[in-house]
Amino acid sequence: MAEISLLLISSSQVHKKGYLDHCADEIKSFLGDKIKEILFIPYAKKDRDAYTQKIHKRLEKEGFFVKGIHKANNPIKAIEKAEAVFTGGGNTFLLLNELYENKLIEPLREKILNGMAYFGSSAGSNIA
């Protein structure tokens, strides 16, 4: 088992700050210079395209490319190939339901235990 690499954020927003602004430096430091692409799990919200676009626009400012797992032909393979995974906040029950229905809990767990960088906010932290 490799060293586990987690960044757990309690909330994506802090009063009077923009989305993920309060933790942007920590995200950049956590991912380092080698990771450029992030697989985003938007299952905690119903409008997955809009949520993914919001995350992509925000993290693009930090030099990262974000793609949504919901667009993958094979979500399990997407996790297996991912450099890093970010799971956003929203409804934890909706998130867990989708992860179980798509059989992603174990592949995600295995990839994290083998050293892949994982970060989550709110519901995305809860599943960790």
Short mmCIF file of C-alpha atoms in Angstrom, two decimals:
data_model
loop_
_atom_site.label_atom_id
_atom_site.label_comp_id
_atom_site.label_asym_id
_atom_site.label_seq_id
_atom_site.Cartn_x
_atom_site.Cartn_y
_atom_site.Cartn_z
CA MET A 1 0.00 0.00 0.00
CA ALA A 2 1.30 3.44 -0.97
CA GLU A 3 1.11 6.59 1.10
CA ILE A 4 -2.46 7.93 1.15
CA SER A 5 -2.80 11.43 -0.29
CA LEU A 6 -5.96 13.24 0.87
CA LEU A 7 -7.09 16.85 1.09
CA LEU A 8 -10.47 17.17 2.81
CA ILE A 9 -12.20 20.53 2.68
CA SER A 10 -15.24 21.13 4.88
CA SER A 11 -16.85 23.64 2.51
CA SER A 12 -16.29 24.94 -1.01
CA GLN A 13 -17.22 28.47 -0.02
CA VAL A 14 -16.37 30.75 2.87
CA HIS A 15 -18.21 33.98 3.62
CA LYS A 16 -17.06 36.88 1.38
CA LYS A 17 -14.74 34.68 -0.70
CA GLY A 18 -15.23 33.10 -4.12
CA TYR A 19 -15.72 29.42 -4.81
CA LEU A 20 -12.69 27.44 -3.52
CA ASP A 21 -10.74 30.71 -3.05
CA HIS A 22 -10.12 30.01 0.64
CA CYS A 23 -8.26 26.78 -0.18
CA ALA A 24 -6.78 27.44 -3.65
CA ASP A 25 -3.21 27.58 -2.33
CA GLU A 26 -3.69 24.31 -0.46
CA ILE A 27 -5.10 22.62 -3.58
CA LYS A 28 -2.13 23.79 -5.68
CA SER A 29 0.33 22.66 -3.03
CA PHE A 30 -1.45 19.33 -2.59
CA LEU A 31 -1.49 18.51 -6.30
CA GLY A 32 1.99 19.86 -6.97
CA ASP A 33 3.48 20.51 -10.39
CA LYS A 34 3.09 17.04 -11.87
CA ILE A 35 -0.70 16.72 -11.81
CA LYS A 36 -2.47 18.69 -14.52
CA GLU A 37 -5.72 16.77 -15.03
CA ILE A 38 -8.40 16.18 -12.41
CA LEU A 39 -11.28 13.75 -12.69
CA PHE A 40 -14.29 15.43 -11.08
CA ILE A 41 -17.17 13.51 -9.51
CA PRO A 42 -20.24 15.80 -9.68
CA TYR A 43 -22.75 13.23 -8.37
CA ALA A 44 -23.71 15.28 -5.30
CA LYS A 45 -25.72 17.68 -7.49
CA LYS A 46 -28.40 17.03 -10.10
CA ASP A 47 -27.03 19.29 -12.88
CA ARG A 48 -23.73 17.53 -13.40
CA ASP A 49 -22.74 19.45 -16.53
CA ALA A 50 -23.18 22.86 -14.89
CA TYR A 51 -21.39 21.70 -11.75
CA THR A 52 -18.46 20.29 -13.73
CA GLN A 53 -18.21 23.48 -15.76
CA LYS A 54 -18.14 25.55 -12.57
CA ILE A 55 -15.30 23.44 -11.16
CA HIS A 56 -13.43 23.47 -14.47
CA LYS A 57 -13.61 27.28 -14.70
CA ARG A 58 -12.38 27.68 -11.12
CA LEU A 59 -9.53 25.17 -11.21
CA GLU A 60 -8.44 26.23 -14.70
CA LYS A 61 -7.29 29.47 -13.03
CA GLU A 62 -4.83 27.34 -11.05
CA GLY A 63 -3.57 25.54 -14.17
CA PHE A 64 -5.66 22.36 -13.96
CA PHE A 65 -7.90 20.71 -16.54
CA VAL A 66 -11.08 19.16 -15.13
CA LYS A 67 -13.19 16.49 -16.76
CA GLY A 68 -16.41 15.07 -15.35
CA ILE A 69 -16.67 11.37 -14.65
CA HIS A 70 -20.32 11.47 -15.75
CA LYS A 71 -19.11 11.96 -19.35
CA ALA A 72 -16.83 8.92 -19.30
CA ASN A 73 -17.84 5.89 -21.37
CA ASN A 74 -16.52 3.72 -18.56
CA PRO A 75 -16.38 5.51 -15.18
CA ILE A 76 -14.40 2.69 -13.55
CA LYS A 77 -11.66 2.96 -16.19
CA ALA A 78 -11.73 6.75 -15.78
CA ILE A 79 -10.91 6.30 -12.09
CA GLU A 80 -8.22 3.74 -12.89
CA LYS A 81 -6.53 6.20 -15.29
CA ALA A 82 -6.99 9.32 -13.14
CA GLU A 83 -4.04 11.33 -11.84
CA ALA A 84 -6.24 12.92 -9.19
CA VAL A 85 -9.92 12.89 -8.24
CA PHE A 86 -11.98 15.72 -6.79
CA THR A 87 -15.47 15.05 -5.43
CA GLY A 88 -17.59 18.11 -4.87
CA GLY A 89 -20.13 18.97 -2.25
CA GLY A 90 -23.87 18.84 -2.31
CA ASN A 91 -26.19 16.04 -1.27
CA THR A 92 -24.18 13.25 0.38
CA PHE A 93 -26.99 10.72 -0.04
CA LEU A 94 -27.30 11.46 -3.76
CA LEU A 95 -23.51 11.20 -4.11
CA LEU A 96 -23.31 7.84 -2.33
CA ASN A 97 -26.27 6.45 -4.25
CA GLU A 98 -24.61 7.29 -7.58
CA LEU A 99 -21.24 5.92 -6.46
CA TYR A 100 -22.86 2.63 -5.42
CA GLU A 101 -25.07 2.39 -8.53
CA ASN A 102 -22.05 2.93 -10.78
CA LYS A 103 -19.96 0.47 -8.72
CA LEU A 104 -17.31 3.13 -8.09
CA ILE A 105 -16.73 2.83 -4.33
CA GLU A 106 -14.21 0.00 -4.52
CA PRO A 107 -12.26 1.26 -7.58
CA LEU A 108 -12.03 4.71 -5.98
CA ARG A 109 -10.96 3.23 -2.65
CA GLU A 110 -8.31 1.04 -4.27
CA LYS A 111 -6.89 3.89 -6.33
CA ILE A 112 -6.66 6.13 -3.25
CA LEU A 113 -5.03 3.37 -1.19
CA ASN A 114 -2.47 3.03 -3.99
CA GLY A 115 -1.47 6.68 -3.71
CA MET A 116 -3.68 8.64 -6.09
CA ALA A 117 -4.35 12.19 -4.90
CA TYR A 118 -7.94 12.61 -3.71
CA PHE A 119 -9.57 15.77 -2.56
CA GLY A 120 -13.13 16.51 -1.67
CA SER A 121 -15.25 19.28 -0.32
CA SER A 122 -18.29 18.90 1.92
CA ALA A 123 -20.05 15.71 0.68
CA GLY A 124 -16.83 14.81 -1.15
CA SER A 125 -15.04 14.88 2.21
CA ASN A 126 -17.80 12.88 3.88
CA ILE A 127 -17.26 9.88 1.60
CA ALA A 128 -13.56 9.78 2.47
#
